[in-house]
PDB file of C-alpha atoms in Angstrom:
ATOM      1  CA  MET A   1       0.000   0.000   0.000  1.00 47.00           C
ATOM      2  CA  ASN A   2       2.814   2.440   0.866  1.00 46.00           C
ATOM      3  CA  LEU A   3       4.457   1.671  -2.482  1.00 44.00           C
ATOM      4  CA  ARG A   4       1.282   2.748  -4.325  1.00 47.00           C
ATOM      5  CA  LEU A   5       1.074   5.911  -2.255  1.00 41.00           C
ATOM      6  CA  ALA A   6       4.703   6.740  -2.993  1.00 43.00           C
ATOM      7  CA  ALA A   7       4.212   6.079  -6.712  1.00 42.00           C
ATOM      8  CA  GLY A   8       1.176   8.362  -6.728  1.00 43.00           C
ATOM      9  CA  ALA A   9       3.111  11.109  -4.974  1.00 43.00           C
ATOM     10  CA  VAL A  10       5.916  10.865  -7.520  1.00 41.00           C
ATOM     11  CA  ALA A  11       3.403  11.039 -10.373  1.00 42.00           C
ATOM     12  CA  LEU A  12       1.823  14.168  -8.867  1.00 40.00           C
ATOM     13  CA  MET A  13       5.218  15.825  -8.428  1.00 44.00           C
ATOM     14  CA  LEU A  14       6.129  15.109 -12.033  1.00 41.00           C
ATOM     15  CA  ALA A  15       2.819  16.461 -13.294  1.00 43.00           C
ATOM     16  CA  GLY A  16       3.238  19.583 -11.178  1.00 45.00           C
ATOM     17  CA  GLY A  17       6.746  20.090 -12.492  1.00 43.00           C
ATOM     18  CA  ALA A  18       5.524  19.898 -16.077  1.00 42.00           C
ATOM     19  CA  ALA A  19       2.856  22.510 -15.366  1.00 41.00           C
ATOM     20  CA  ALA A  20       5.418  24.765 -13.723  1.00 43.00           C
ATOM     21  CA  GLN A  21       7.655  24.572 -16.790  1.00 46.00           C
ATOM     22  CA  THR A  22       4.967  26.054 -19.034  1.00 43.00           C
ATOM     23  CA  GLY A  23       4.604  29.028 -16.708  1.00 45.00           C
ATOM     24  CA  GLY A  24       0.873  28.437 -16.476  1.00 43.00           C
ATOM     25  CA  LEU A  25       0.315  29.591 -20.051  1.00 44.00           C
ATOM     26  CA  ILE A  26      -2.381  27.913 -22.031  1.00 44.00           C
ATOM     27  CA  GLU A  27      -1.236  27.199 -25.541  1.00 46.00           C
ATOM     28  CA  PRO A  28      -3.621  27.348 -28.475  1.00 47.00           C
ATOM     29  CA  SER A  29      -4.645  24.194 -30.247  1.00 46.00           C
ATOM     30  CA  THR A  30      -5.815  23.458 -33.733  1.00 46.00           C
ATOM     31  CA  ALA A  31      -9.429  23.423 -32.494  1.00 67.00           C
ATOM     32  CA  LEU A  32     -10.380  27.078 -32.982  1.00 84.00           C
ATOM     33  CA  GLN A  33     -14.165  27.293 -33.069  1.00 88.00           C
ATOM     34  CA  LEU A  34     -15.532  30.495 -34.589  1.00 92.00           C
ATOM     35  CA  THR A  35     -19.118  31.405 -35.332  1.00 93.00           C
ATOM     36  CA  PRO A  36     -20.006  32.604 -38.834  1.00 94.00           C
ATOM     37  CA  GLN A  37     -20.336  36.134 -37.410  1.00 94.00           C
ATOM     38  CA  GLN A  38     -16.855  35.966 -35.827  1.00 93.00           C
ATOM     39  CA  ARG A  39     -15.386  34.659 -39.089  1.00 94.00           C
ATOM     40  CA  ALA A  40     -17.008  37.545 -40.997  1.00 94.00           C
ATOM     41  CA  THR A  41     -15.670  40.050 -38.461  1.00 93.00           C
ATOM     42  CA  ILE A  42     -12.150  38.665 -38.802  1.00 94.00           C
ATOM     43  CA  TYR A  43     -12.335  38.730 -42.590  1.00 96.00           C
ATOM     44  CA  ARG A  44     -13.605  42.328 -42.700  1.00 94.00           C
ATOM     45  CA  ALA A  45     -10.979  43.459 -40.198  1.00 94.00           C
ATOM     46  CA  VAL A  46      -7.889  41.984 -41.824  1.00 94.00           C
ATOM     47  CA  ALA A  47      -8.524  40.854 -45.422  1.00 89.00           C
ATOM     48  CA  GLY A  48      -7.555  44.233 -46.847  1.00 85.00           C
ATOM     49  CA  ALA A  49      -4.668  44.758 -44.433  1.00 84.00           C
ATOM     50  CA  ASP A  50      -1.426  45.970 -45.927  1.00 86.00           C
ATOM     51  CA  LEU A  51       1.043  43.256 -44.901  1.00 90.00           C
ATOM     52  CA  ARG A  52       4.663  44.266 -44.304  1.00 92.00           C
ATOM     53  CA  THR A  53       5.831  40.987 -45.828  1.00 91.00           C
ATOM     54  CA  PRO A  54       3.584  39.018 -48.173  1.00 90.00           C
ATOM     55  CA  PRO A  55       3.424  35.280 -47.504  1.00 93.00           C
ATOM     56  CA  PRO A  56       5.279  32.838 -49.750  1.00 92.00           C
ATOM     57  CA  PRO A  57       3.360  32.149 -52.990  1.00 90.00           C
ATOM     58  CA  ASN A  58       3.076  28.438 -52.138  1.00 90.00           C
ATOM     59  CA  LEU A  59       1.524  28.975 -48.697  1.00 93.00           C
ATOM     60  CA  PRO A  60      -0.724  25.994 -47.875  1.00 92.00           C
ATOM     61  CA  LEU A  61      -4.369  26.969 -47.433  1.00 94.00           C
ATOM     62  CA  THR A  62      -5.555  23.796 -45.728  1.00 95.00           C
ATOM     63  CA  VAL A  63      -6.435  23.393 -42.049  1.00 95.00           C
ATOM     64  CA  GLY A  64      -3.717  21.331 -40.372  1.00 95.00           C
ATOM     65  CA  ALA A  65      -1.051  22.216 -42.942  1.00 96.00           C
ATOM     66  CA  GLN A  66       2.346  23.398 -41.732  1.00 96.00           C
ATOM     67  CA  ILE A  67       3.351  26.828 -42.994  1.00 96.00           C
ATOM     68  CA  PRO A  68       6.963  27.785 -43.742  1.00 95.00           C
ATOM     69  CA  PRO A  69       8.759  29.376 -40.765  1.00 94.00           C
ATOM     70  CA  VAL A  70       9.732  32.368 -42.925  1.00 93.00           C
ATOM     71  CA  THR A  71       6.067  33.426 -43.095  1.00 95.00           C
ATOM     72  CA  GLU A  72       5.492  36.642 -41.184  1.00 96.00           C
ATOM     73  CA  LEU A  73       2.412  36.366 -38.977  1.00 97.00           C
ATOM     74  CA  TYR A  74       0.382  39.210 -37.512  1.00 96.00           C
ATOM     75  CA  ALA A  75      -1.653  39.632 -34.329  1.00 95.00           C
ATOM     76  CA  LEU A  76      -5.386  39.940 -34.798  1.00 95.00           C
ATOM     77  CA  PRO A  77      -6.726  43.423 -34.017  1.00 93.00           C
ATOM     78  CA  ASP A  78      -8.191  44.093 -30.566  1.00 94.00           C
ATOM     79  CA  THR A  79     -11.610  44.643 -32.153  1.00 90.00           C
ATOM     80  CA  VAL A  80     -11.510  41.047 -33.378  1.00 91.00           C
ATOM     81  CA  THR A  81     -10.279  39.475 -30.154  1.00 92.00           C
ATOM     82  CA  ALA A  82     -12.909  41.415 -28.186  1.00 92.00           C
ATOM     83  CA  GLU A  83     -15.599  39.648 -30.215  1.00 89.00           C
ATOM     84  CA  ALA A  84     -13.750  36.319 -30.518  1.00 89.00           C
ATOM     85  CA  PRO A  85     -11.607  35.967 -27.363  1.00 91.00           C
ATOM     86  CA  SER A  86     -10.519  32.428 -28.279  1.00 89.00           C
ATOM     87  CA  ALA A  87      -8.699  33.884 -31.292  1.00 92.00           C
ATOM     88  CA  LYS A  88      -6.315  36.029 -29.241  1.00 92.00           C
ATOM     89  CA  PHE A  89      -3.647  33.317 -29.098  1.00 94.00           C
ATOM     90  CA  TYR A  90      -3.532  32.962 -32.874  1.00 96.00           C
ATOM     91  CA  ARG A  91      -1.845  34.922 -35.648  1.00 97.00           C
ATOM     92  CA  TYR A  92      -2.824  35.470 -39.262  1.00 96.00           C
ATOM     93  CA  THR A  93      -1.648  36.241 -42.744  1.00 96.00           C
ATOM     94  CA  VAL A  94      -3.571  36.866 -45.946  1.00 95.00           C
ATOM     95  CA  ALA A  95      -2.996  34.753 -49.048  1.00 94.00           C
ATOM     96  CA  GLN A  96      -5.025  34.366 -52.229  1.00 92.00           C
ATOM     97  CA  ASN A  97      -7.800  36.600 -50.844  1.00 92.00           C
ATOM     98  CA  ARG A  98      -8.154  34.337 -47.780  1.00 95.00           C
ATOM     99  CA  VAL A  99      -7.364  35.000 -44.145  1.00 96.00           C
ATOM    100  CA  VAL A 100      -5.175  32.188 -42.863  1.00 96.00           C
ATOM    101  CA  ILE A 101      -5.316  31.746 -39.071  1.00 96.00           C
ATOM    102  CA  VAL A 102      -2.201  30.061 -37.674  1.00 97.00           C
ATOM    103  CA  ASP A 103      -1.196  28.560 -34.327  1.00 96.00           C
ATOM    104  CA  PRO A 104       2.119  30.360 -33.722  1.00 96.00           C
ATOM    105  CA  THR A 105       3.418  27.620 -31.417  1.00 95.00           C
ATOM    106  CA  ASN A 106       3.572  24.979 -34.141  1.00 96.00           C
ATOM    107  CA  LEU A 107       2.946  27.014 -37.346  1.00 96.00           C
ATOM    108  CA  LYS A 108      -0.094  24.960 -38.297  1.00 96.00           C
ATOM    109  CA  VAL A 109      -3.096  26.411 -40.111  1.00 96.00           C
ATOM    110  CA  VAL A 110      -6.138  26.278 -37.809  1.00 96.00           C
ATOM    111  CA  ASP A 111      -8.645  28.061 -40.036  1.00 95.00           C
ATOM    112  CA  VAL A 112      -8.962  29.557 -43.501  1.00 96.00           C
ATOM    113  CA  ILE A 113     -11.561  32.288 -43.879  1.00 96.00           C
ATOM    114  CA  ARG A 114     -12.875  32.993 -47.364  1.00 94.00           C
ATOM    115  CA  PRO A 115     -14.860  36.011 -48.534  1.00 90.00           C
TER     116      PRO A 115
END
Protein backbone atom coordinates (compact mmCIF):
# COMPACT_ATOMS: atom_id res chain seq x y z
CA MET A 1 0.00 0.00 0.00
CA ASN A 2 2.81 2.44 0.87
CA LEU A 3 4.46 1.67 -2.48
CA ARG A 4 1.28 2.75 -4.32
CA LEU A 5 1.07 5.91 -2.25
CA ALA A 6 4.70 6.74 -2.99
CA ALA A 7 4.21 6.08 -6.71
CA GLY A 8 1.18 8.36 -6.73
CA ALA A 9 3.11 11.11 -4.97
CA VAL A 10 5.92 10.87 -7.52
CA ALA A 11 3.40 11.04 -10.37
CA LEU A 12 1.82 14.17 -8.87
CA MET A 13 5.22 15.82 -8.43
CA LEU A 14 6.13 15.11 -12.03
CA ALA A 15 2.82 16.46 -13.29
CA GLY A 16 3.24 19.58 -11.18
CA GLY A 17 6.75 20.09 -12.49
CA ALA A 18 5.52 19.90 -16.08
CA ALA A 19 2.86 22.51 -15.37
CA ALA A 20 5.42 24.76 -13.72
CA GLN A 21 7.66 24.57 -16.79
CA THR A 22 4.97 26.05 -19.03
CA GLY A 23 4.60 29.03 -16.71
CA GLY A 24 0.87 28.44 -16.48
CA LEU A 25 0.31 29.59 -20.05
CA ILE A 26 -2.38 27.91 -22.03
CA GLU A 27 -1.24 27.20 -25.54
CA PRO A 28 -3.62 27.35 -28.47
CA SER A 29 -4.65 24.19 -30.25
CA THR A 30 -5.81 23.46 -33.73
CA ALA A 31 -9.43 23.42 -32.49
CA LEU A 32 -10.38 27.08 -32.98
CA GLN A 33 -14.16 27.29 -33.07
CA LEU A 34 -15.53 30.50 -34.59
CA THR A 35 -19.12 31.40 -35.33
CA PRO A 36 -20.01 32.60 -38.83
CA GLN A 37 -20.34 36.13 -37.41
CA GLN A 38 -16.86 35.97 -35.83
CA ARG A 39 -15.39 34.66 -39.09
CA ALA A 40 -17.01 37.54 -41.00
CA THR A 41 -15.67 40.05 -38.46
CA ILE A 42 -12.15 38.66 -38.80
CA TYR A 43 -12.34 38.73 -42.59
CA ARG A 44 -13.61 42.33 -42.70
CA ALA A 45 -10.98 43.46 -40.20
CA VAL A 46 -7.89 41.98 -41.82
CA ALA A 47 -8.52 40.85 -45.42
CA GLY A 48 -7.55 44.23 -46.85
CA ALA A 49 -4.67 44.76 -44.43
CA ASP A 50 -1.43 45.97 -45.93
CA LEU A 51 1.04 43.26 -44.90
CA ARG A 52 4.66 44.27 -44.30
CA THR A 53 5.83 40.99 -45.83
CA PRO A 54 3.58 39.02 -48.17
CA PRO A 55 3.42 35.28 -47.50
CA PRO A 56 5.28 32.84 -49.75
CA PRO A 57 3.36 32.15 -52.99
CA ASN A 58 3.08 28.44 -52.14
CA LEU A 59 1.52 28.98 -48.70
CA PRO A 60 -0.72 25.99 -47.87
CA LEU A 61 -4.37 26.97 -47.43
CA THR A 62 -5.56 23.80 -45.73
CA VAL A 63 -6.43 23.39 -42.05
CA GLY A 64 -3.72 21.33 -40.37
CA ALA A 65 -1.05 22.22 -42.94
CA GLN A 66 2.35 23.40 -41.73
CA ILE A 67 3.35 26.83 -42.99
CA PRO A 68 6.96 27.79 -43.74
CA PRO A 69 8.76 29.38 -40.77
CA VAL A 70 9.73 32.37 -42.93
CA THR A 71 6.07 33.43 -43.10
CA GLU A 72 5.49 36.64 -41.18
CA LEU A 73 2.41 36.37 -38.98
CA TYR A 74 0.38 39.21 -37.51
CA ALA A 75 -1.65 39.63 -34.33
CA LEU A 76 -5.39 39.94 -34.80
CA PRO A 77 -6.73 43.42 -34.02
CA ASP A 78 -8.19 44.09 -30.57
CA THR A 79 -11.61 44.64 -32.15
CA VAL A 80 -11.51 41.05 -33.38
CA THR A 81 -10.28 39.47 -30.15
CA ALA A 82 -12.91 41.41 -28.19
CA GLU A 83 -15.60 39.65 -30.21
CA ALA A 84 -13.75 36.32 -30.52
CA PRO A 85 -11.61 35.97 -27.36
CA SER A 86 -10.52 32.43 -28.28
CA ALA A 87 -8.70 33.88 -31.29
CA LYS A 88 -6.31 36.03 -29.24
CA PHE A 89 -3.65 33.32 -29.10
CA TYR A 90 -3.53 32.96 -32.87
CA ARG A 91 -1.85 34.92 -35.65
CA TYR A 92 -2.82 35.47 -39.26
CA THR A 93 -1.65 36.24 -42.74
CA VAL A 94 -3.57 36.87 -45.95
CA ALA A 95 -3.00 34.75 -49.05
CA GLN A 96 -5.02 34.37 -52.23
CA ASN A 97 -7.80 36.60 -50.84
CA ARG A 98 -8.15 34.34 -47.78
CA VAL A 99 -7.36 35.00 -44.14
CA VAL A 100 -5.17 32.19 -42.86
CA ILE A 101 -5.32 31.75 -39.07
CA VAL A 102 -2.20 30.06 -37.67
CA ASP A 103 -1.20 28.56 -34.33
CA PRO A 104 2.12 30.36 -33.72
CA THR A 105 3.42 27.62 -31.42
CA ASN A 106 3.57 24.98 -34.14
CA LEU A 107 2.95 27.01 -37.35
CA LYS A 108 -0.09 24.96 -38.30
CA VAL A 109 -3.10 26.41 -40.11
CA VAL A 110 -6.14 26.28 -37.81
CA ASP A 111 -8.64 28.06 -40.04
CA VAL A 112 -8.96 29.56 -43.50
CA ILE A 113 -11.56 32.29 -43.88
CA ARG A 114 -12.88 32.99 -47.36
CA PRO A 115 -14.86 36.01 -48.53
